[in-house]
CSV table of C-alpha atoms and ligand atoms in Angstrom, one decimal:
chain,number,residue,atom,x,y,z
A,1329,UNK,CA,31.0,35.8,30.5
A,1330,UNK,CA,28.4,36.5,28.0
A,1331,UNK,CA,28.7,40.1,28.3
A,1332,UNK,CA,32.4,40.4,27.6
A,1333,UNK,CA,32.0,38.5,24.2
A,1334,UNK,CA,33.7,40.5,21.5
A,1335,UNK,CA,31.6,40.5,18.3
A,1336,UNK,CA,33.3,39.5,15.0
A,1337,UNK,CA,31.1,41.3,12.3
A,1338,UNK,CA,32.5,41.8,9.0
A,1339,UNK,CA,32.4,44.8,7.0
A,1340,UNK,CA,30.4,45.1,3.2
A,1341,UNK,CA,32.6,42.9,0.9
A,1342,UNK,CA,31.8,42.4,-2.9
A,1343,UNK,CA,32.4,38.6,-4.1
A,1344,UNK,CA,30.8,35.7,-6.1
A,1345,UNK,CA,28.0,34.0,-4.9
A,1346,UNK,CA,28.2,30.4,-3.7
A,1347,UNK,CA,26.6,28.1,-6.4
A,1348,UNK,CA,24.9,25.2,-4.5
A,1349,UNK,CA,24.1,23.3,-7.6
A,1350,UNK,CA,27.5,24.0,-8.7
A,1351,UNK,CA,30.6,22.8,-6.5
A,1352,UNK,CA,33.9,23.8,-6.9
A,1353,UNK,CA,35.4,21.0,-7.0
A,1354,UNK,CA,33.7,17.6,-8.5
A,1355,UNK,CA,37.1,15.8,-9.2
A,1356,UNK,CA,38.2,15.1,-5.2
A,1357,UNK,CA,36.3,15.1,-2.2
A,1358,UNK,CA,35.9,18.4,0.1
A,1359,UNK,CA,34.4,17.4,3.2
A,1360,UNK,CA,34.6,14.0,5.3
A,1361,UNK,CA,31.6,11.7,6.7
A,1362,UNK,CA,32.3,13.8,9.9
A,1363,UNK,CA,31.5,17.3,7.9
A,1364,UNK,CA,35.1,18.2,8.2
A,1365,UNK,CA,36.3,20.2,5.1
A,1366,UNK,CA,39.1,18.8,3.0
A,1367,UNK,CA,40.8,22.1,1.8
A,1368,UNK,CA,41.6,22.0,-1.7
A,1369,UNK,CA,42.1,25.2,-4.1
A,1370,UNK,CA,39.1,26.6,-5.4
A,1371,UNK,CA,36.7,25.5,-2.3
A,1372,UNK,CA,36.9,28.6,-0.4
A,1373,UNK,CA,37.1,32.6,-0.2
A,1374,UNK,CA,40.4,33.9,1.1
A,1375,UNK,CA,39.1,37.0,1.7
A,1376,UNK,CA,36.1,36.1,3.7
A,1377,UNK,CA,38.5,34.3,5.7
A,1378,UNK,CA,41.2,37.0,6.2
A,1379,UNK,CA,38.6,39.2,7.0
A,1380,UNK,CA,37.5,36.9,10.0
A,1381,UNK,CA,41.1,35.8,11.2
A,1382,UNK,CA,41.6,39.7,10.9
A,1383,UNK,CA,39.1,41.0,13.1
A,1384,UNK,CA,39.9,37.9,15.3
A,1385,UNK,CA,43.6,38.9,15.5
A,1386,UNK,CA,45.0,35.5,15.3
A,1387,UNK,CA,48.5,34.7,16.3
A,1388,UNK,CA,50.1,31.5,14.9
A,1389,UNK,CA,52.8,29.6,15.9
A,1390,UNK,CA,54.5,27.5,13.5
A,1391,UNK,CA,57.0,24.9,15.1
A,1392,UNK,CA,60.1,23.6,13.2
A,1393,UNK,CA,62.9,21.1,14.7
A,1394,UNK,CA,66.4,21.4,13.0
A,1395,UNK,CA,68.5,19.4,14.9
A,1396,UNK,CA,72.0,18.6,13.8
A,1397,UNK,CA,72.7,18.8,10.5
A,1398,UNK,CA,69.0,20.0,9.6
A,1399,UNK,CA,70.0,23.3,10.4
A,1400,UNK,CA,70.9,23.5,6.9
A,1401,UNK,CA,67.3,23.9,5.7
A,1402,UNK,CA,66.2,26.8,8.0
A,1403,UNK,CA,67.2,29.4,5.6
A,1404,UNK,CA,65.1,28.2,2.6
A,1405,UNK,CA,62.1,27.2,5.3
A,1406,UNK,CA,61.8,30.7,6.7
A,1407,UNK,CA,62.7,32.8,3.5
A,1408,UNK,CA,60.1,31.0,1.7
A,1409,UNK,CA,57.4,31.3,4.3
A,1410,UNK,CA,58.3,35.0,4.6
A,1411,UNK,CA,56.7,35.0,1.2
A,1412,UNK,CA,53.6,32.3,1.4
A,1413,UNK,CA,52.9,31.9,4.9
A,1414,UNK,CA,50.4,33.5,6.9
A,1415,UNK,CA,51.3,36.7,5.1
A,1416,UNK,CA,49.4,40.0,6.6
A,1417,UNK,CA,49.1,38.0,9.8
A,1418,UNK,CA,50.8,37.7,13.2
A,1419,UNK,CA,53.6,34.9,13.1
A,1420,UNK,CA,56.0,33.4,15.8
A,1421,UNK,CA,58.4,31.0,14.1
A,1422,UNK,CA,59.5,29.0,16.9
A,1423,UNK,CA,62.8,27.3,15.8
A,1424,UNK,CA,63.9,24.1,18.1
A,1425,UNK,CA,67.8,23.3,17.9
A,1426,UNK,CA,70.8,22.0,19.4
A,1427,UNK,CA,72.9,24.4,17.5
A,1428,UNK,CA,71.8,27.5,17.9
A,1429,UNK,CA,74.8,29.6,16.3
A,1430,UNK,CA,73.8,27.5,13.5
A,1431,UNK,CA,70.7,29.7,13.3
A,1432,UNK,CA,71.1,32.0,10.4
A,1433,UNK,CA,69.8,36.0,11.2
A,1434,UNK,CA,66.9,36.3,8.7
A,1435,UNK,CA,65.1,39.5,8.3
A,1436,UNK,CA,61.2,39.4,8.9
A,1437,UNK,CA,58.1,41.4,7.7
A,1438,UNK,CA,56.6,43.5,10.6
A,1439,UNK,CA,54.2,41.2,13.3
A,1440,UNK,CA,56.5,37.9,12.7
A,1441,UNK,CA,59.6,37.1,15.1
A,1442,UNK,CA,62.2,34.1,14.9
A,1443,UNK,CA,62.2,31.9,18.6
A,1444,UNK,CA,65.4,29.9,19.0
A,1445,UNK,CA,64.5,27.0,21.1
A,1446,UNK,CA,67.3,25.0,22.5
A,1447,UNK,CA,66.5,22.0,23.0
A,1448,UNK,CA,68.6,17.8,23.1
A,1449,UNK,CA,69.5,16.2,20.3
A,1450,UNK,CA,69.0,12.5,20.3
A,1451,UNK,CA,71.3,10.2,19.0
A,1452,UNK,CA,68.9,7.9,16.3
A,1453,UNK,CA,67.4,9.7,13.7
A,1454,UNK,CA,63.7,7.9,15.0
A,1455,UNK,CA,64.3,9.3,18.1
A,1456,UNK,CA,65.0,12.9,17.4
A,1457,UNK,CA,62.0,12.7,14.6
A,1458,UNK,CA,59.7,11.1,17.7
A,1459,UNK,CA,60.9,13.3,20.7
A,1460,UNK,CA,59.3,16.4,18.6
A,1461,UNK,CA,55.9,15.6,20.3
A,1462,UNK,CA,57.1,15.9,23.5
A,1463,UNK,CA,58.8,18.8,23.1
A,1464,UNK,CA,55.9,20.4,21.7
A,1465,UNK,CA,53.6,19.1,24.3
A,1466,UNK,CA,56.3,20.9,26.6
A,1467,UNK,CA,56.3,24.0,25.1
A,1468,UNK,CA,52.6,24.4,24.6
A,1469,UNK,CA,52.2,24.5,28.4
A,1470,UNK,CA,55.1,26.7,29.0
A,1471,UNK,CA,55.0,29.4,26.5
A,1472,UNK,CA,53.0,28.8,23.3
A,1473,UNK,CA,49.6,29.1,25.0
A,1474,UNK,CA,50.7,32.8,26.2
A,1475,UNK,CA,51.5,33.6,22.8
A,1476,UNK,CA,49.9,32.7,20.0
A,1477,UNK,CA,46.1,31.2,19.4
A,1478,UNK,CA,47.3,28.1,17.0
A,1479,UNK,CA,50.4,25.8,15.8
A,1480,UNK,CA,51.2,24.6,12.8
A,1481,UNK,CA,53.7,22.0,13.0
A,1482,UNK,CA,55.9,20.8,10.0
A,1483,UNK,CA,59.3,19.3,8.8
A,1484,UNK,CA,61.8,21.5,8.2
A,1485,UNK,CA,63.2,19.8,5.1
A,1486,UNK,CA,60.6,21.7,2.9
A,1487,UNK,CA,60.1,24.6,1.5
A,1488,UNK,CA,57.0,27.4,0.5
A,1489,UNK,CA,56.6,27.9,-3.4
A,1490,UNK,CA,52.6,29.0,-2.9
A,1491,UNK,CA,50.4,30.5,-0.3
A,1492,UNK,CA,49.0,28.8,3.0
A,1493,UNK,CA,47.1,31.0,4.5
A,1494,UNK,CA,44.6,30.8,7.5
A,1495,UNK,CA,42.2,28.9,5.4
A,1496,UNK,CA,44.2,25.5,7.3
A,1497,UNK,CA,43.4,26.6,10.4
A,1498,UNK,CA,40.7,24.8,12.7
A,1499,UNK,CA,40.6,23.2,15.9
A,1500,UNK,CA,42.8,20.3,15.1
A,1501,UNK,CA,44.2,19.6,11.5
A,1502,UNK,CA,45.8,16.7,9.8
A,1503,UNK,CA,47.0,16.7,6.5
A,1504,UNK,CA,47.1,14.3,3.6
A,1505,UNK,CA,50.4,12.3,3.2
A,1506,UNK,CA,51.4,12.7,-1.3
A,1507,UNK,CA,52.0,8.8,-1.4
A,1508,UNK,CA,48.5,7.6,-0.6
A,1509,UNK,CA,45.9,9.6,-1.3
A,1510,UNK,CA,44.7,7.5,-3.6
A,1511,UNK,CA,45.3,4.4,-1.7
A,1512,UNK,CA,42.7,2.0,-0.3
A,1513,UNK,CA,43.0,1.3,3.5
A,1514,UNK,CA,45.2,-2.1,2.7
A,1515,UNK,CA,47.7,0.4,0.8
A,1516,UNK,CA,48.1,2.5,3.9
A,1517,UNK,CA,51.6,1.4,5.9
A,1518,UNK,CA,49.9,2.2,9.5
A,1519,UNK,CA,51.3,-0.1,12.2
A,1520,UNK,CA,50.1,-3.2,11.9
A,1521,UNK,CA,50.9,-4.9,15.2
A,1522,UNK,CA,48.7,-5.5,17.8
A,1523,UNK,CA,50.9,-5.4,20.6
A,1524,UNK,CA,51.7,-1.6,19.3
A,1525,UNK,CA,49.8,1.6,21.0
A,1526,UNK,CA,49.8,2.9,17.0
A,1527,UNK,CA,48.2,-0.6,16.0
A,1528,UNK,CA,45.2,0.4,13.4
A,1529,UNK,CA,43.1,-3.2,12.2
A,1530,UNK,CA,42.9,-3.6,8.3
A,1531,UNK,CA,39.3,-2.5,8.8
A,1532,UNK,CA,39.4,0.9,10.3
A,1533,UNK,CA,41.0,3.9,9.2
A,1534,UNK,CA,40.1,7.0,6.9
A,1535,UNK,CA,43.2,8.5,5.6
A,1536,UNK,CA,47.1,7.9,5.9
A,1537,UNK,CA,48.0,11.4,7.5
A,1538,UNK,CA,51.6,12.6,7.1
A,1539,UNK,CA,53.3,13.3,9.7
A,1540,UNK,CA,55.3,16.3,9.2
A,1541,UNK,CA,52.1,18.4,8.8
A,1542,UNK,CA,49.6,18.8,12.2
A,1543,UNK,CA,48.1,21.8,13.9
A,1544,UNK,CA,45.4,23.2,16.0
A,1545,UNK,CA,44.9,25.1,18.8
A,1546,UNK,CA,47.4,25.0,21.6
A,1547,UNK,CA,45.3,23.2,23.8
A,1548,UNK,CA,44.3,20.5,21.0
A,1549,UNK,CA,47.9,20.5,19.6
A,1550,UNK,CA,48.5,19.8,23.6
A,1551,UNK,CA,46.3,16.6,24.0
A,1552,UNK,CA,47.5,15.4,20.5
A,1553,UNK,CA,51.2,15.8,21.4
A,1554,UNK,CA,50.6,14.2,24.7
A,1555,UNK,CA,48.6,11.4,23.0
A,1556,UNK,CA,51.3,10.4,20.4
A,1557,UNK,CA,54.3,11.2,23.1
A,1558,UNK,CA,52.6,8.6,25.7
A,1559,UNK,CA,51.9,5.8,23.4
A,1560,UNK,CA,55.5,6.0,22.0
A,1561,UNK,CA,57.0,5.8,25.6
A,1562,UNK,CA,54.4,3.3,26.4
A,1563,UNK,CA,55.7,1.2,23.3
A,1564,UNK,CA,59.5,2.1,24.4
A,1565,UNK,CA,59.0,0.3,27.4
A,1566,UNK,CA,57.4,-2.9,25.9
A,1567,UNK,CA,60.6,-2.7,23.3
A,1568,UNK,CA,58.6,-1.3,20.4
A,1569,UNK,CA,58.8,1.4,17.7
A,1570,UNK,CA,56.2,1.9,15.4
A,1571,UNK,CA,56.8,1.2,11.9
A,1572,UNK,CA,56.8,5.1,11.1
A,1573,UNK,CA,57.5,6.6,14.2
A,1574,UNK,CA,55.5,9.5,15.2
A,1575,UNK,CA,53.6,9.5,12.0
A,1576,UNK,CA,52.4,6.1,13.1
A,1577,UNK,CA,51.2,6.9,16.6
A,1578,UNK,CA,49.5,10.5,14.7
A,1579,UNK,CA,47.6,8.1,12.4
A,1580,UNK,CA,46.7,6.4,15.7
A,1581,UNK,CA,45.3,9.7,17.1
A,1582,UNK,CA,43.0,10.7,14.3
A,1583,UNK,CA,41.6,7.8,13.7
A,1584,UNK,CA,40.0,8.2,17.0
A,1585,UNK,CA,40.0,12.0,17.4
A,1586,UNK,CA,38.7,12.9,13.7
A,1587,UNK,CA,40.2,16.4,12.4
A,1588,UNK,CA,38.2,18.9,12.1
A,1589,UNK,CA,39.5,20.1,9.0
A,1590,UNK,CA,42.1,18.3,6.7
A,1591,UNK,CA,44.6,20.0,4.6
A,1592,UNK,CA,44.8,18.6,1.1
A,1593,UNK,CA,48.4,17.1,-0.9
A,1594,UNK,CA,48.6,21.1,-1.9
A,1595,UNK,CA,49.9,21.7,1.4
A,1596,UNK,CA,52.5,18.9,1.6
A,1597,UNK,CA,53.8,17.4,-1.9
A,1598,UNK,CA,57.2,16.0,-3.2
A,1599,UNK,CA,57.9,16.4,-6.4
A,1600,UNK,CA,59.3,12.9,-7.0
A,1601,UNK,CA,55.4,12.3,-6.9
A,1602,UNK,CA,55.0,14.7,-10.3
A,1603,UNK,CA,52.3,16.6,-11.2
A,1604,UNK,CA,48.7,15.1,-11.0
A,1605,UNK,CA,45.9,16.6,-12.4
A,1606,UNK,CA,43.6,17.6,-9.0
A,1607,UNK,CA,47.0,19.3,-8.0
A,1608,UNK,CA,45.9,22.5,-8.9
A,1609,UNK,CA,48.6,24.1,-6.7
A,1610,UNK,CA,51.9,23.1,-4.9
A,1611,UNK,CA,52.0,25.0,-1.9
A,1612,UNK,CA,54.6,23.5,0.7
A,1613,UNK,CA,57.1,20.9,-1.3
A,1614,UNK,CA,59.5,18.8,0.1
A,1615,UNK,CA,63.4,19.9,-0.6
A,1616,UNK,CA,65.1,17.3,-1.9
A,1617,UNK,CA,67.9,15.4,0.6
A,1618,UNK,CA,70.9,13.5,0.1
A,1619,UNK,CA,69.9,10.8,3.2
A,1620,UNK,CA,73.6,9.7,3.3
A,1621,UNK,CA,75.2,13.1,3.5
A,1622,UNK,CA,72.4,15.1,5.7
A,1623,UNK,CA,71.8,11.7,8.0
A,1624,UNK,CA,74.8,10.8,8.9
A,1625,UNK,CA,76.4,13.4,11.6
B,2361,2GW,C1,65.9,12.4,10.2
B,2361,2GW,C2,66.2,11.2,9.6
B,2361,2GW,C3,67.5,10.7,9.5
B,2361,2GW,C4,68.5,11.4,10.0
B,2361,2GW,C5,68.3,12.6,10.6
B,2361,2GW,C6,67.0,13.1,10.8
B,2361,2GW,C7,66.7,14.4,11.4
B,2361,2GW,C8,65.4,14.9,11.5
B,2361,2GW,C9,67.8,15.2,11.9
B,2361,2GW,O1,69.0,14.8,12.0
B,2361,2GW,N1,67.5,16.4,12.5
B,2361,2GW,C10,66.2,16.9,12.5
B,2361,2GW,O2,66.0,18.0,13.0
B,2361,2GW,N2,65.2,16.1,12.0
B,2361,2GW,C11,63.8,16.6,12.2
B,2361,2GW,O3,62.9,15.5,12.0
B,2361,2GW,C12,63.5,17.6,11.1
B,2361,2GW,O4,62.6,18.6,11.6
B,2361,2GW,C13,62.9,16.7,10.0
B,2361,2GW,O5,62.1,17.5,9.1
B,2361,2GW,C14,62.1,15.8,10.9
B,2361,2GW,C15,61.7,14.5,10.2
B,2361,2GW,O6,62.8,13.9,9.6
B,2361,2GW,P1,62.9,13.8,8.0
B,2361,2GW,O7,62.3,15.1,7.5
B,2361,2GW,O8,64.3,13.6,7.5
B,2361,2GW,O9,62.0,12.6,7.7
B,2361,2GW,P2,60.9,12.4,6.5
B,2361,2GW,O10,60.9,13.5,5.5
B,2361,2GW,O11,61.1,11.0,5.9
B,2361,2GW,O12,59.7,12.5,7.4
B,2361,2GW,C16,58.5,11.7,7.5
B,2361,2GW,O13,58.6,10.6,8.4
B,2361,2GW,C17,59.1,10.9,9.7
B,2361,2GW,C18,59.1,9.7,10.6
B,2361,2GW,O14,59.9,8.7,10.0
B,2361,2GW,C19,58.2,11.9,10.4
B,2361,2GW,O15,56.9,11.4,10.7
B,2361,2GW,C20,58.0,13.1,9.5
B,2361,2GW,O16,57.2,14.1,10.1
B,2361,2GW,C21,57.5,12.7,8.2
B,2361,2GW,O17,57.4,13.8,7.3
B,2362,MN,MN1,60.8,15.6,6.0
């Protein structure tokens, strides 16, 4: 095994030197107790860490559901990410549907290809939100561990208006939910019942993690799916839901499988929250919804 190790050496490169007594950042936190880093702009070196993912030749998958009417956002979601995503790197966009004539032809950059998953639709909107975890769990098994290293799994309601490059990827990532960063652990709406399998005490917990932003490797993105998607069936046959559905049971999961990396609110905001002044950039923003007109089949 040793012997068929493939070295990763990178070549001369010319770039400021990191200032120990001066941190990047001194307005929000950049690493957690566990030494994870929080990844905010100005806290790392793109081009130390294309240079690396480079020589690695990393493949990432990056999974989006769009079931029913959400087809509607697919065009905005993969023209945008044509632009900010992963660009100069290998991509498979793996598109899961009911309607796959909905599915419009968009042309890609060289090393990225569109996968049209076909897949049920549930009937509630919880359900078809929750079911994504199993369907990814699925999938990874199947097909995403013979083709691409990690996943990065989002909502589809969004769209790119910055880069996110491979400076999110890590073992297993969560991401900061826009409404609570700020929040003290009273503030965050984890599920609160004990007789839930996403039940977190007021005492415990270290973030409120979105849940339309998780990733990893395929075999971490594996045990996280299969985490969440056996706690929800577990819950469905003891009549519960949690409060916020698969975000609920994901908060459940990193609280007790920390992240080892954490995307900042750069990588997941809503304007509706405006423009605070640690946001130095808004990189992944959710599109804005009529819930009536787009919920209602
Ligand atoms: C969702 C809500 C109501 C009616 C329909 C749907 C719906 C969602 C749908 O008809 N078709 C569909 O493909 N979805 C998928 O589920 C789609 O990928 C969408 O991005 C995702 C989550 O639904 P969304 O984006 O409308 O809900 P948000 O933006 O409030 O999502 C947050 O909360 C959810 C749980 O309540 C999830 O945790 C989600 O990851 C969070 O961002
Ligand atoms: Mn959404």
């Amino acid at each position: 095994r040793l012997d068929q190790l493939t070295e990763v050496k990178l070549e001369r490169m010319l770039y400021p030197k990191p200032e120990t007594l001066k941190p990047p950042r001194t307005d929000v936190l950049t690493i957690t107790p566990w030494l994870a880093p929080i990844v905010w702009n100005g806290t790392y070196n793109i081009d130390v860490l294309n240079a690396q993912f480079h020589k690695r030749g990393v493949r990432v998958g990056l999974t989006i559901f769009a079931i029913k009417k959400y087809t509607v956002f697919v065009q905005t979601f993969v023209e945008t990410a044509e632009k900010f995503f992963m660009v100069g790197h290998k991509v498979n966009y793996y598109v899961f549907t009911d309607r796959p004539n909905d599915i419009p032809n968009i042309t890609l950059a060289e090393g990225r290809q569109l996968v049209v998953l076909i897949v049920p639709s549930y009937q509630r909107w919880q359900e078809v939100s929750m079911r994504r975890m199993e369907m990814i769990r699925d999938f990874s098994s199947q097909r995403f561990i013979n083709e691409v290293d990690y996943l990065v799994c989002v909502d589809v309601d969004m769209r790119f208006s910055d880069e996110v490059g491979v400076e999110i990827l890590s073992d297993v990532f969560g991401t900061l939910h826009p409404g609570f960063y700020g929040a003290g652990r009273q503030g965050f709406t984890y599920e609160r019942r004990p007789e839930s399998q996403a039940f977190i005490p007021g005492d415990e917990g270290d973030f409120y993690y979105a849940g339309g932003y998780f990733g990893g490797t395929i075999e971490e993105v594996y045990k996280l799916t299969n985490f969440c998607h056996n706690a929800m069936r577990t819950d469905r046959e003891n009549k519960l839901e949690a409060v916020w559905h698969d975000e609920s049971y994901l908060n459940k999961y990193f609280l007790y499988h920390k992240p080892t990396k954490i995307l900042s609110v750069e990588y997941l905001w809503d304007n509706g929250f405006g423009v605070p002044d640690i946001l130095k950039r808004r990189r992944f923003v959710a599109v804005p919804k009529n819930h009536n007109a787009i919920r209602n089949k």
